[in-house]
Every structure is written in structure tokens, then in C-alpha cells.
Coordinates of C-alpha atoms in Angstrom, one line a residue:
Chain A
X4 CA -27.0 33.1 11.9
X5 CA -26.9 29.5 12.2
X6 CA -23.5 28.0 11.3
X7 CA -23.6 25.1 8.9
X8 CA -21.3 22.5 6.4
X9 CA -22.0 20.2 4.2
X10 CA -21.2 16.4 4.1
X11 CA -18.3 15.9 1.6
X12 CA -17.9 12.3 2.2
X13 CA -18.4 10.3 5.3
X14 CA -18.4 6.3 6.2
X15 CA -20.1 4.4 9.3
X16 CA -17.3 2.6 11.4
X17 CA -17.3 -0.8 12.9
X18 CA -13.8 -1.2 13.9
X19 CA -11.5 1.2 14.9
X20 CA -8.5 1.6 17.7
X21 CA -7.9 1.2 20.8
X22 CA -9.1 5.1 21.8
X23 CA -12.7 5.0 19.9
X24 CA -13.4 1.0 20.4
X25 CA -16.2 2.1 23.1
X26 CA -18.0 4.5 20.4
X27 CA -18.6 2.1 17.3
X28 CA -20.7 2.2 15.5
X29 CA -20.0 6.1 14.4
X30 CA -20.4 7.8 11.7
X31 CA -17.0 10.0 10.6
X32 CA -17.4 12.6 8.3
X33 CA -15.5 14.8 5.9
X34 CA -17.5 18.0 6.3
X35 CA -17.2 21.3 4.3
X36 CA -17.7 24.6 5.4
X37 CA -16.9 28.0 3.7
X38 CA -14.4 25.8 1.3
X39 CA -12.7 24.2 4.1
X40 CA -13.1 20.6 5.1
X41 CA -12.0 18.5 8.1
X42 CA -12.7 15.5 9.3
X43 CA -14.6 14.2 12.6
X44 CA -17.5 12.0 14.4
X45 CA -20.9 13.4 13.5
X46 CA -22.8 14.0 16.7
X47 CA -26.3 12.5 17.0
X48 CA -25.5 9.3 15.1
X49 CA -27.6 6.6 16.4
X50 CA -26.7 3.5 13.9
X51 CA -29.9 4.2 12.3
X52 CA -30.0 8.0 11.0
X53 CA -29.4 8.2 7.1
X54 CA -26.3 9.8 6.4
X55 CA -26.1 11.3 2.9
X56 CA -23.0 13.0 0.7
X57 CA -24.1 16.6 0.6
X58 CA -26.5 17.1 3.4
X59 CA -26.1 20.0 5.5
X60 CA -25.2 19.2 9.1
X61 CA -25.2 21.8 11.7
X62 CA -21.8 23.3 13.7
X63 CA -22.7 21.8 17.0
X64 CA -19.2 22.6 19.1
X65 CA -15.6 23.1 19.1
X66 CA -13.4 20.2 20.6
X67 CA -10.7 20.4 22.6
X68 CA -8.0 21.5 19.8
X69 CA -10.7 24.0 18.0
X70 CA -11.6 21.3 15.7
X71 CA -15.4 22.0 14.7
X72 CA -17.9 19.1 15.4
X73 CA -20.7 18.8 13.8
X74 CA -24.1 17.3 14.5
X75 CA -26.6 15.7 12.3
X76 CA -30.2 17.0 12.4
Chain B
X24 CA 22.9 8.5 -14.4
X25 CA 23.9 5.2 -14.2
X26 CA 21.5 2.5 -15.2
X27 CA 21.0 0.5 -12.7
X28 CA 19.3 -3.5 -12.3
X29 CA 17.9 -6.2 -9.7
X30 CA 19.9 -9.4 -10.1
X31 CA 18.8 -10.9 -6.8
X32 CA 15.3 -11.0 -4.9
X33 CA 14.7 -13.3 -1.7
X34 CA 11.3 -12.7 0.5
X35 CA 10.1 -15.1 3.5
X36 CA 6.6 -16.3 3.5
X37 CA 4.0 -14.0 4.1
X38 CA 1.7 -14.7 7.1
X39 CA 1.1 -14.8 11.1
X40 CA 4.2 -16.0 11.9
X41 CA 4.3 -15.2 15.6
X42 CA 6.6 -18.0 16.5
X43 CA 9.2 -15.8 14.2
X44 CA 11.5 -13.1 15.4
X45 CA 12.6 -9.6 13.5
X46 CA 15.8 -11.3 13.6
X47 CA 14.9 -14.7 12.0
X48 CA 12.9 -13.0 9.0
X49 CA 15.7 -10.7 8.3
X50 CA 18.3 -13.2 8.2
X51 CA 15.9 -15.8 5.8
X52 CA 15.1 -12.9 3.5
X53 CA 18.3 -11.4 3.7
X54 CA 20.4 -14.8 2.9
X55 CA 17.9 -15.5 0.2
X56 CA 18.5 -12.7 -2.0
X57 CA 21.7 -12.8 -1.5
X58 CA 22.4 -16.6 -2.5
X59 CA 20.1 -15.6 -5.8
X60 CA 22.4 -12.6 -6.9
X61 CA 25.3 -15.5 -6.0
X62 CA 27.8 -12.3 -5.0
X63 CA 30.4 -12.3 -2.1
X64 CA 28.4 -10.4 0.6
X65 CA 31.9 -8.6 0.5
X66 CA 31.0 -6.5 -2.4
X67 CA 27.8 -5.4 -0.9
X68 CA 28.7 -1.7 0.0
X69 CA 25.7 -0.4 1.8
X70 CA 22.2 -1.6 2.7
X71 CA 19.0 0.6 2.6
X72 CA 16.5 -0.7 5.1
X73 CA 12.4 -0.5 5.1
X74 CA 10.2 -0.9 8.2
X75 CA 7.5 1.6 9.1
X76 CA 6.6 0.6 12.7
X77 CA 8.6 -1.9 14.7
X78 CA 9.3 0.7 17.5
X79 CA 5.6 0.5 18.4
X80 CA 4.7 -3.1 17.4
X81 CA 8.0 -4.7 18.3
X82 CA 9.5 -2.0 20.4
X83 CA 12.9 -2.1 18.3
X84 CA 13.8 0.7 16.4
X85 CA 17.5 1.1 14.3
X86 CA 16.3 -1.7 11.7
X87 CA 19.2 -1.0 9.4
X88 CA 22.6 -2.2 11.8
X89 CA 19.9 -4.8 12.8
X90 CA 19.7 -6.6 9.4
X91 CA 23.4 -5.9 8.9
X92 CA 24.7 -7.9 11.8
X93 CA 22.0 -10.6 11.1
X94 CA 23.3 -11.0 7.7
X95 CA 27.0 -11.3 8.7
X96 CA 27.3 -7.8 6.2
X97 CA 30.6 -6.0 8.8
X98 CA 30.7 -2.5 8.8
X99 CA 29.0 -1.2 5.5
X100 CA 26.7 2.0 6.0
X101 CA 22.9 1.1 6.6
X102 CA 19.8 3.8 6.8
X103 CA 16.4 2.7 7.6
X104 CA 13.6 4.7 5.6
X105 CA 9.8 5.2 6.8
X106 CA 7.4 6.5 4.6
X107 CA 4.3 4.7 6.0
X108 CA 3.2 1.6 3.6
X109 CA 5.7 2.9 1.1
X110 CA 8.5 2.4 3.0
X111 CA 10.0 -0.6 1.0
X112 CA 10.1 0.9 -2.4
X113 CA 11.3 4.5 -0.5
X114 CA 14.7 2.3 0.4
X115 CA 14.6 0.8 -3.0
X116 CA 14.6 3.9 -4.8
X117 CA 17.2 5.8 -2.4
X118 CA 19.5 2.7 -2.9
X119 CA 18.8 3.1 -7.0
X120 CA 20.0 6.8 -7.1
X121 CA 23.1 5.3 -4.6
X122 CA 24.1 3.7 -7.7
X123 CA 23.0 5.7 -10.5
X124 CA 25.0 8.8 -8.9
X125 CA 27.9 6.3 -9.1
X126 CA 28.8 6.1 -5.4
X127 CA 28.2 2.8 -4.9
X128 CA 28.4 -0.4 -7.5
X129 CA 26.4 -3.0 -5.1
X130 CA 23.5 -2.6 -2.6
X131 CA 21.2 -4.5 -0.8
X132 CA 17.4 -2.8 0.0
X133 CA 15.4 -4.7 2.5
X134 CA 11.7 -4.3 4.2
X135 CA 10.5 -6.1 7.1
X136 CA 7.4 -5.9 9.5
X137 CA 6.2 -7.7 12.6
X138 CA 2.5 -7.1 13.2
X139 CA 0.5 -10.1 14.0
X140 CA 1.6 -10.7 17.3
X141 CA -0.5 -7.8 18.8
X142 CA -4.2 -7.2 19.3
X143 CA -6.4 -6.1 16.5
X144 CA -7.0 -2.4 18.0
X145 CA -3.4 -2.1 18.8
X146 CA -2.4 -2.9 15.3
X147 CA -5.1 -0.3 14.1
X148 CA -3.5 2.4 16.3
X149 CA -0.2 1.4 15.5
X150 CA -1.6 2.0 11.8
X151 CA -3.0 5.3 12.5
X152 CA 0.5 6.8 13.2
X153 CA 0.7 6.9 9.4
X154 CA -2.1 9.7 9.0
X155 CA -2.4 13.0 10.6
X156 CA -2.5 11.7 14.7
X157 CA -3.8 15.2 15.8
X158 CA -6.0 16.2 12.6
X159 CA -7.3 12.9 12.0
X160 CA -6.4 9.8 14.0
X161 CA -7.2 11.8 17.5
X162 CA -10.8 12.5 15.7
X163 CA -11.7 9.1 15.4
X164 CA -10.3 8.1 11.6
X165 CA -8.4 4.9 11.0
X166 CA -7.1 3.7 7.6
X167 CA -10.2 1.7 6.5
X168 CA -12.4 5.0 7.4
X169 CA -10.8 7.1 5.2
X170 CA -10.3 4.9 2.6
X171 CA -14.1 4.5 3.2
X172 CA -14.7 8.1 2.8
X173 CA -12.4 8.0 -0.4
X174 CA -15.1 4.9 -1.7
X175 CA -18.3 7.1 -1.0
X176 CA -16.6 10.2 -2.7
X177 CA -16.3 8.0 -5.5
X178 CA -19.5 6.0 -6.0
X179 CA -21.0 9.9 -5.9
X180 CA -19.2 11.6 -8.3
X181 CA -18.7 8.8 -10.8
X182 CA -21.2 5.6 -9.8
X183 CA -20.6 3.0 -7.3
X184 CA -17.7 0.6 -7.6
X185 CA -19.5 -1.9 -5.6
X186 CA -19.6 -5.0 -7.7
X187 CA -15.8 -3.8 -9.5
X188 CA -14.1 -3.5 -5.5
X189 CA -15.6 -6.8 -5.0
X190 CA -14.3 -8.4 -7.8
X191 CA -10.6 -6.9 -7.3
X192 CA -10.9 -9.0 -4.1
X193 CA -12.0 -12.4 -5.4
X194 CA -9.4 -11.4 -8.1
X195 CA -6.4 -10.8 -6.0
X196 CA -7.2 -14.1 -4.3
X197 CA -7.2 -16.2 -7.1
X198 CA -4.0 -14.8 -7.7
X199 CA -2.6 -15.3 -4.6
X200 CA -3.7 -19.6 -4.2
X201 CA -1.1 -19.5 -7.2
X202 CA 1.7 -18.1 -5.1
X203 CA 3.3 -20.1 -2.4
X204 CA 4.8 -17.1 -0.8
X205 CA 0.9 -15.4 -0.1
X206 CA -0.8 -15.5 3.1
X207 CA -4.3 -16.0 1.8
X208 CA -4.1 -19.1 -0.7
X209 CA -8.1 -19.6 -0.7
X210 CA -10.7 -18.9 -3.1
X211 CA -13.2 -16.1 -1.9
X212 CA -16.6 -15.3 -3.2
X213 CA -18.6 -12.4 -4.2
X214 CA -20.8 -12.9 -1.5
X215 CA -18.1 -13.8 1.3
X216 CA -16.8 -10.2 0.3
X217 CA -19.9 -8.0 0.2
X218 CA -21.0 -10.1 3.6
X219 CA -18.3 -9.9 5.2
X220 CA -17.8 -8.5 8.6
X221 CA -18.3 -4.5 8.2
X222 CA -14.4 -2.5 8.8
X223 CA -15.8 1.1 8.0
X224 CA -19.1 1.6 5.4
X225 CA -18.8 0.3 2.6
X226 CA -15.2 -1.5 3.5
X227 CA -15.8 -5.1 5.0
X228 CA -13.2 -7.2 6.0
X229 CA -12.8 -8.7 2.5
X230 CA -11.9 -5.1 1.1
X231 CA -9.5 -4.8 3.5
X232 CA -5.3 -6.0 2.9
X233 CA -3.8 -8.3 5.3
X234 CA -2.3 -7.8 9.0
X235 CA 0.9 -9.8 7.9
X236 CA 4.7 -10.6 9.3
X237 CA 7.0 -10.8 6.9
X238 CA 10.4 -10.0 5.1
X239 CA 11.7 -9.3 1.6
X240 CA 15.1 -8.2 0.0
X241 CA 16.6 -7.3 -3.3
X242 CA 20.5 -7.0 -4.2
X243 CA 20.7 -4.2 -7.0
X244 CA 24.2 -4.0 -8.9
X245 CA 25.0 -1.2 -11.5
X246 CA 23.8 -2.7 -15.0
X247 CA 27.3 -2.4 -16.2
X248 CA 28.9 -4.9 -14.2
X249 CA 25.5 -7.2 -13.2
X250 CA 26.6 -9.5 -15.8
X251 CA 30.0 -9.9 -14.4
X252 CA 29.0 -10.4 -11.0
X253 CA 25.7 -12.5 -11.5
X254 CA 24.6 -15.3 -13.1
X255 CA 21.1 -14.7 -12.7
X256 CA 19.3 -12.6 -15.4
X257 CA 19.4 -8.7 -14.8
X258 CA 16.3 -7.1 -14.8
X259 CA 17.1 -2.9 -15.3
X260 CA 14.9 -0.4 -13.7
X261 CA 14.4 1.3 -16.5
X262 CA 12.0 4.2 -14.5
X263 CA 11.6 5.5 -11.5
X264 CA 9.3 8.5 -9.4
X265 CA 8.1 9.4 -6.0
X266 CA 6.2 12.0 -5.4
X267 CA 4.4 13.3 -2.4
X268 CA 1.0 15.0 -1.5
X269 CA -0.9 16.5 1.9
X270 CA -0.8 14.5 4.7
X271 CA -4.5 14.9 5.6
X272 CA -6.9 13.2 3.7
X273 CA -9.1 16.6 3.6
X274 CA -6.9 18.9 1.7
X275 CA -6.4 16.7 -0.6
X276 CA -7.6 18.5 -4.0
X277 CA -9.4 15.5 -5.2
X278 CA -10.5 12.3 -3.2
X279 CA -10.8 10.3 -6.4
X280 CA -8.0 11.4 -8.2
X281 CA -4.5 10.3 -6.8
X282 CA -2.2 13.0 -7.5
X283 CA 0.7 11.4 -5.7
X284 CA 0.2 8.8 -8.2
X285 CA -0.6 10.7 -11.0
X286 CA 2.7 12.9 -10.7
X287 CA 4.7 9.3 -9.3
X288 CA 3.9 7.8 -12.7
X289 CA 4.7 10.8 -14.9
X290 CA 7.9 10.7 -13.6
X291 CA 8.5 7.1 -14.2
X292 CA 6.7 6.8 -17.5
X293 CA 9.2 9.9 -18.4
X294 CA 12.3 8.1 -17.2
X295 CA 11.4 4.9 -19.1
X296 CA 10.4 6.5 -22.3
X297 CA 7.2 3.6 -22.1
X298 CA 2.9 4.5 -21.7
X299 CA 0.6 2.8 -19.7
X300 CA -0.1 0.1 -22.7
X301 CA 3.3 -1.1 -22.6
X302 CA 3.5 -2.1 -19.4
X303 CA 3.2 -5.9 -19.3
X304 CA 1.9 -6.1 -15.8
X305 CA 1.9 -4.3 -12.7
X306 CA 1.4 -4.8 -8.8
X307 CA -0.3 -1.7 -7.4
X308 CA -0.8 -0.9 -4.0
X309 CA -4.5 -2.7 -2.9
X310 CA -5.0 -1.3 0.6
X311 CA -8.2 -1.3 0.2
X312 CA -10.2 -2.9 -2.8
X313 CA -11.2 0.8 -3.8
X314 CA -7.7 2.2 -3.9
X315 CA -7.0 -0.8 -6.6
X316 CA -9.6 0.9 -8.7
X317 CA -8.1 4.5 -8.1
X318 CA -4.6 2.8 -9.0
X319 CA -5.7 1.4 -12.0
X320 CA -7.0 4.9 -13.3
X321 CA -4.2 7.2 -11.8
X322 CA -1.6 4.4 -13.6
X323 CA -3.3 5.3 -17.1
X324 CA -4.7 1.7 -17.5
X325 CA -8.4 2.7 -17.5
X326 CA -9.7 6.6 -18.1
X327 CA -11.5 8.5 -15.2
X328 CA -14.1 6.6 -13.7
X329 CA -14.2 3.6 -16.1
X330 CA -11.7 1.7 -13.8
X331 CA -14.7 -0.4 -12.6
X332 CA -16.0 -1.3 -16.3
X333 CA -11.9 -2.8 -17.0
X334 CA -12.0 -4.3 -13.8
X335 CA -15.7 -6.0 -14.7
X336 CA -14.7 -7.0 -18.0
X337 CA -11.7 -9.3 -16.7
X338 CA -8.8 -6.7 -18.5
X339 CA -7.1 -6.8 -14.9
X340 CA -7.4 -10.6 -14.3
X341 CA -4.2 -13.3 -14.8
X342 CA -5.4 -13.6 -18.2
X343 CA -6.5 -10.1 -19.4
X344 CA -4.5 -7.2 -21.2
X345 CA -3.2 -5.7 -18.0
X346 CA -2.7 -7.8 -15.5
X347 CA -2.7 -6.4 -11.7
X348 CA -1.2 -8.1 -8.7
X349 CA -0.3 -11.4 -9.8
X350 CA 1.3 -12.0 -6.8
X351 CA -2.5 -11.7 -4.5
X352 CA -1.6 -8.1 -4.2
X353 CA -1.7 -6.8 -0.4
X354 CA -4.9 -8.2 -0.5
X355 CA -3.9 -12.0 -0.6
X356 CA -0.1 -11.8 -0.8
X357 CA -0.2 -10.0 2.6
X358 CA 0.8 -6.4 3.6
X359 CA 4.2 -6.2 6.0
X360 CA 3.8 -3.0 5.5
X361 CA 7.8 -2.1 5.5
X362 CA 8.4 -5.1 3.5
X363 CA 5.2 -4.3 1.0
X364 CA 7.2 -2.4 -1.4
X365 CA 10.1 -4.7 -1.9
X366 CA 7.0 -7.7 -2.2
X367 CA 5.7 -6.3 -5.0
X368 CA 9.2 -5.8 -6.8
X369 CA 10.2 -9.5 -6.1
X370 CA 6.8 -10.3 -7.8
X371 CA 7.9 -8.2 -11.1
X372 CA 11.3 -9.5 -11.1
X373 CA 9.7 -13.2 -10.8
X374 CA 7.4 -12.3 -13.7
X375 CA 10.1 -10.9 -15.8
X376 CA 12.6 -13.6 -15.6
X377 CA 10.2 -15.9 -16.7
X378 CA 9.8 -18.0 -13.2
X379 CA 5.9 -16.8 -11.8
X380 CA 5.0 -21.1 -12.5
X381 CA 0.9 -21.3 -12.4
X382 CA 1.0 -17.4 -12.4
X383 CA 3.0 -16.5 -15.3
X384 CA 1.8 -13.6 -17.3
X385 CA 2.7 -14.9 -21.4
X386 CA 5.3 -12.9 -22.7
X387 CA 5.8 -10.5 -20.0
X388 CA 8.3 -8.0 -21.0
X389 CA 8.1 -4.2 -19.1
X390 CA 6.9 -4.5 -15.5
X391 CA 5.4 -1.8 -12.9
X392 CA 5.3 -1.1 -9.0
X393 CA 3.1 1.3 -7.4
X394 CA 3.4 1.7 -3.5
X395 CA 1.5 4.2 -1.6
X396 CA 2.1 5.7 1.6
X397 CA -0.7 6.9 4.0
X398 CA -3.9 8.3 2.6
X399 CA -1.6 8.6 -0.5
X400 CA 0.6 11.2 0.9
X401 CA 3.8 9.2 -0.3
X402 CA 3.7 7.1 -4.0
X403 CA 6.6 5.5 -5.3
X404 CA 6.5 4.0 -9.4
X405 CA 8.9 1.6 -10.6
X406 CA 9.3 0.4 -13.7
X407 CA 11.8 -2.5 -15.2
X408 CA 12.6 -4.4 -18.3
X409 CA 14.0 -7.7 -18.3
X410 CA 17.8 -7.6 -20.2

């Protein structure tokens, strides 16, 4: 079964720290699944792609620390 | 508990002051406050000392014996307090119950930040620290982003603030050309604000508070012998609260809803015996343009999602029934983010002895502070009264 979550809230960013200054734009999301929500960069963002409160966004990988990512369709 | 008052406030101005050292803001602020209380710097038995981030901007840690040996104050016991952007009013309220449990009669709170010396993405990591580093920081988030995410959770479940954010930040500035201590004295526009250079969607650079140096200080005396001691009119904190929530900005129960805040305020408006329409005037913690909004809710000055309608009808300005940072706020004032706290409660004290000038709110009489810490994981509420 495909594994999904849903954008809670999310914002585009322009300017960020030192670590990330190489990725802007990006779009960060709060995303929840099964209740739970975390935070991280949505894969597939191309500084065009709508990004919407409450569209579903596929589980795309784990990172390094077992955070889920997530990628949009 | 004792009651306890402020009978001297000194600050520095607020701004890039990079030809400034820790050392030279401290001692300007310090001295200031000092002279205004007009004690003997003998009697001042401790000193409660704000910074959140000198060790990685300035690479000095220990701020406390720092500002005590700048200010000539010998041996007296000194802590430093970090609690993120609410730092300064965390010292001010651990130095409050230092008196009110009787131990000590005199004390002297100061906050102090150096930031503009380093590089923009530096200072944005440096600012990180104050959220989760391995939940959220490590992932990509920076203040302005999840404030962001806070003002698209918003405009979904209750409208968007667009037009309201905007005007807290033409608002704060017209404030802040009124106050010679602010960093920003200069009229913005609408437009300068919704095209301004994008921080995090739909944050721009104009919804964003200051990168600021700076230093500010208060001398607090128990209310029973401020009169002795001081010439200058007492003004009684007449209610305090702190409160705390999660770290992370995802378990957060609500994202439009403060409840550090919420519970911060009930405590304070509980101590004071006052509501939300008594209050005179208040500086709230502006981060962001949106967390004004929030504040102005989560105080009790507007319901639930009608914070943008007060704000739009001019109720928040100089001149309306509640007015919010006079001072420019951390918008135009400026944000040193350990001295931020103490800021704002040199603005109330100002307004409430009478000597705000251009700014003065008519008839000011009860006056509130609001300070929060990370993505409102620490909120502290002060209120006074003028003696």
C-alpha cells in the first residue's frame, strides 16, 4: 500500500543558513501522517510546482535520522 | 510575596553598531539605569543577566561577571538566563521573585546581544539554535520558515492576514521614527512591505524583526523601600507569568493558537487582578508581522481570528484603544534578542511615567510585556502600574 501524508502547512524559502544556502528556493513542509506531523524539504520542488495546505504528498524516503521525506507528485 | 517595582531603566541605542564592543554596551546601558534609579551601586545585591547567543556570535560566554566588572558592581552574585528571544524578560522575572521571596531588596536585570557584525547566514544559524537543531533546524527550517508555516496555517483556517501583517509593519515603523532609541526611524509602505525581498513564503523582509546590537537594563527595588531610595517614580509590577510549551513547532497542539501565551497571560492577568481592556498599552513580541496578529489574540485584545479586522481598523495604532509597540516593536525598535525583553519593559516604564514625548499614549495607566522564546516554546507576561 502506498504510504502517504498530508500537507499541514508549508512555506517556500528564499533565505535560509549557512547548511541549506545552496538549495533555495525550497519548499519546507509540516506534513501529517497517521496524526503525526514533522517537518522537512518536500522533494520534487522545482520553484514552480503549486504547493497547497492539505494535498497529499507521497512518503518518498527516510533520511539519515529516520526522519520521513516526502515528495510532491 | 513582596511587591516588587522598576525605579530605574537605561538601554543603548538600538542598531548595527559594529564599531561597539559587549563591553562598551553593557557599561552604557548598565550606568544608565543605574544613574536613573540614582542608588549607590553599593546596594545593588545581585544582577540577573540576559543574552541568548554571544558564545556563537561573539564567542564569549559567562555574560553575568562580564557586566558586573564593567559596571564597577564587586563581588555581588550574577546568573546569566537563556531562554531564546525571551531571555531578557526570563532574568527580569527570576530577579522579581529574588525580591518578592524577600532575599534580596535591590537588583539589577540586564540583556545584551551582539549580532550584526557577522554574515546574514551565519546570524540565521546562529538563530536556528533556538528551535529543535536535530528535528527542525538540521531539516532545513529557520525562524522566518516556520513562522511562515505558522502564517499559511492561519490564512487557512481563519482567512489571510495579508493586508493586517502588512499594516502591523508600516505600523510599528511609524512608531519607531518617534523613538530615538529604534533602529528603523523611516516610514515604510504597504507596497515596500508586500514587495519586499521574499525571507520564507509569505514572510518578506518587511515582515521580518531586526538583526540588531544592543543593550538594555532595569534596577528593580522592593516597592516598600523604592520611595526611600529613588527619586524617580516607581512603577510596581503588579503581574507576572511564564509559561512554556513543545519545543518543536509540529507538536504544537495548535499553530494559530499560542498556548505559551495563552497560559503566560492567565497567570499574569490572575496576579494583577486586571483583563485585557484595562491594559493601557502593551509591547508584544513582533518576530514576525504574523506573530503580532497571534499576540494580539492570545493577549485577549481581539477574539479568535478577528485580530486582523482590530488591526485594520487602526484599534492597535498610537492613537487607537490598544495601543501595541509604541516603541517600533522588534520590528523597528530592533531585536537584540537577549536585550529584547528588557527593551520592551523600558518602553512600558517610559509610557507609564509619563516621558514617551511624540509617542506618548494619553492617560496611560496599566502597561503589558509579552516576550516569546523560539517558535513560542518560552512566553513571559508582565504587567505594571504606575504608583
Amino acid at each position: 500500500m502506498k504510504r502517504t501524508g498530508k500537507i499541514y502547512t508549508y512555506t517556500i524559502v528564499y533565505s535560509t543558513s549557512e547548511d541549506f544556502k545552496d538549495k533555495t528556493p525550497y519548499a519546507l513542509a509540516m506534513v501529517e501522517e497517521n496524526g503525526c506531523r514533522s517537518v522537512g524539504i518536500l522533494d520534487g520542488y522545482d520553484g514552480k510546482k503549486t504547493v497547497k495546505i492539505g494535498m497529499e504528498v507521497d512518503f518518498s524516503r527516510e533520511d539519515k535520522e529516520g526522519c520521513p521525506i516526502y515528495t510532491l507528485a | 510575596m513582596r511587591s516588587v517595582s522598576v525605579i530605574g531603566i537605561g538601554e543603548t541605542k538600538f542598531g548595527k553598531l559594529a564599531d561597539r564592543s559587549l563591553r562598551s554596551l553593557l557599561q552604557e546601558a548598565g550606568e544608565k539605569a543605574i544613574a536613573d534609579a540614582g542608588v549607590e551601586k553599593t546596594m545593588i545585591q545581585a544582577l540577573y543577566m540576559a543574552n541568548f547567543n554571544a558564545q556563537y556570535l561573539c564567542y564569549q560566554g559567562h555574560m553575568g561577571p562580564l557586566a558586573s566588572e564593567v559596571l564597577g558592581l564587586g563581588t555581588i552574585p550574577t546568573l546569566r538566563t537563556e531562554g531564546a528571544c525571551a531571555s531578557g524578560s526570563l532574568a527580569f522575572r527570576q530577579a522579581m521573585i529574588g525580591i518578592a521571596s524577600g532575599m534580596y531588596d535591590v537588583v539589577l536585570v540586564g540583556g545584551v546581544e551582539k549580532m550584526t557584525h557577522r554574515k546574514t547566514e551565519e546570524i540565521t544559524t546562529g538563530i536556528a539554535s533556538a528551535a529543535d537543531v536535530e528535528f527542525e533546524a538540521n531539516l532545513g527550517a529557520t525562524f522566518p520558515s516556520l513562522f511562515a508555516m505558522i502564517a499559511n496555517r492561519y490564512a487557512y483556517e481563519y482567512g489571510n492576514p495579508r493586508e493586517a501583517m502588512t499594516m502591523c509593519a508600516v505600523q510599528n515603523h511609524e512608531n519607531g521614527l518617534l523613538n530615538p532609541d529604534a533602529q528603523m526611524r523611516k516610514k515604510i509602505t504597504a507596497k515596500d512591505v508586500e514587495a519586499g525581498f521574499p525571507i520564507a513564503y509569505p514572510l518578506t523582509v518587511y515582515d521580518c524583526s531586526l538583526v540588531t546590537d544592543g543593550a538594555a537594563f532595569v534596577v528593580l527595588a522592593a516597592s516598600d523601600i523604592a520611595e526611600k531610595i529613588s527619586k524617580k517614580r516607581a512603577i510596581e509590577v503588579i503581574g507576572s507569568g511564564h509559561a512554556g510549551d513543545t519545543m518543536t513547532l509540529a507538536s504544537k497542539k495548535s499553530l494559530t493558537t499560542l498556548a505559551a501565551t495563552v497560559n503566560a497571560a492567565k497567570e499574569a492577568y490572575a496576579m494583577a487582578g486586571v483583563k485585557p481592556t484595562d491594559i493601557s498599552m502593551a509591547e508584544v513580541h513582533d518576530c514576525f508581522t504574523i506573530t503580532q496578529i497571534l499576540n494580539i489574540e492570545d493577549l485577549g485584545f481581539a477574539e479568535k481570528g478577528k485580530g486582523p479586522k482590530a488591526v485594520l481598523e487602526g484599534k492597535t495604532a498610537l492613537t487607537g484603544s490598544i495601543p501595541i509597540n509604541t516603541s517600533g516593536g522588534l520590528k523597528a525598535k530592533g531585536h537584540p534578542i537577549g536585550a529584547t525583553g528588557i527593551s520592551q519593559i523600558y518602553e512600558i516604564v517610559t509610557q507609564l511615567r509619563g516621558d514617551a514625548g511624540e509617542r506618548q499614549v494619553k492617560n496611560a495607566k496599566i502597561g503589558l510585556t509579552h516576550n516569546l522564546g523560539g517558535s513560542a516554546a518560552t512566553c513571559v507576561v508582565n504587567i505594571f502600574r504606575g504608583r
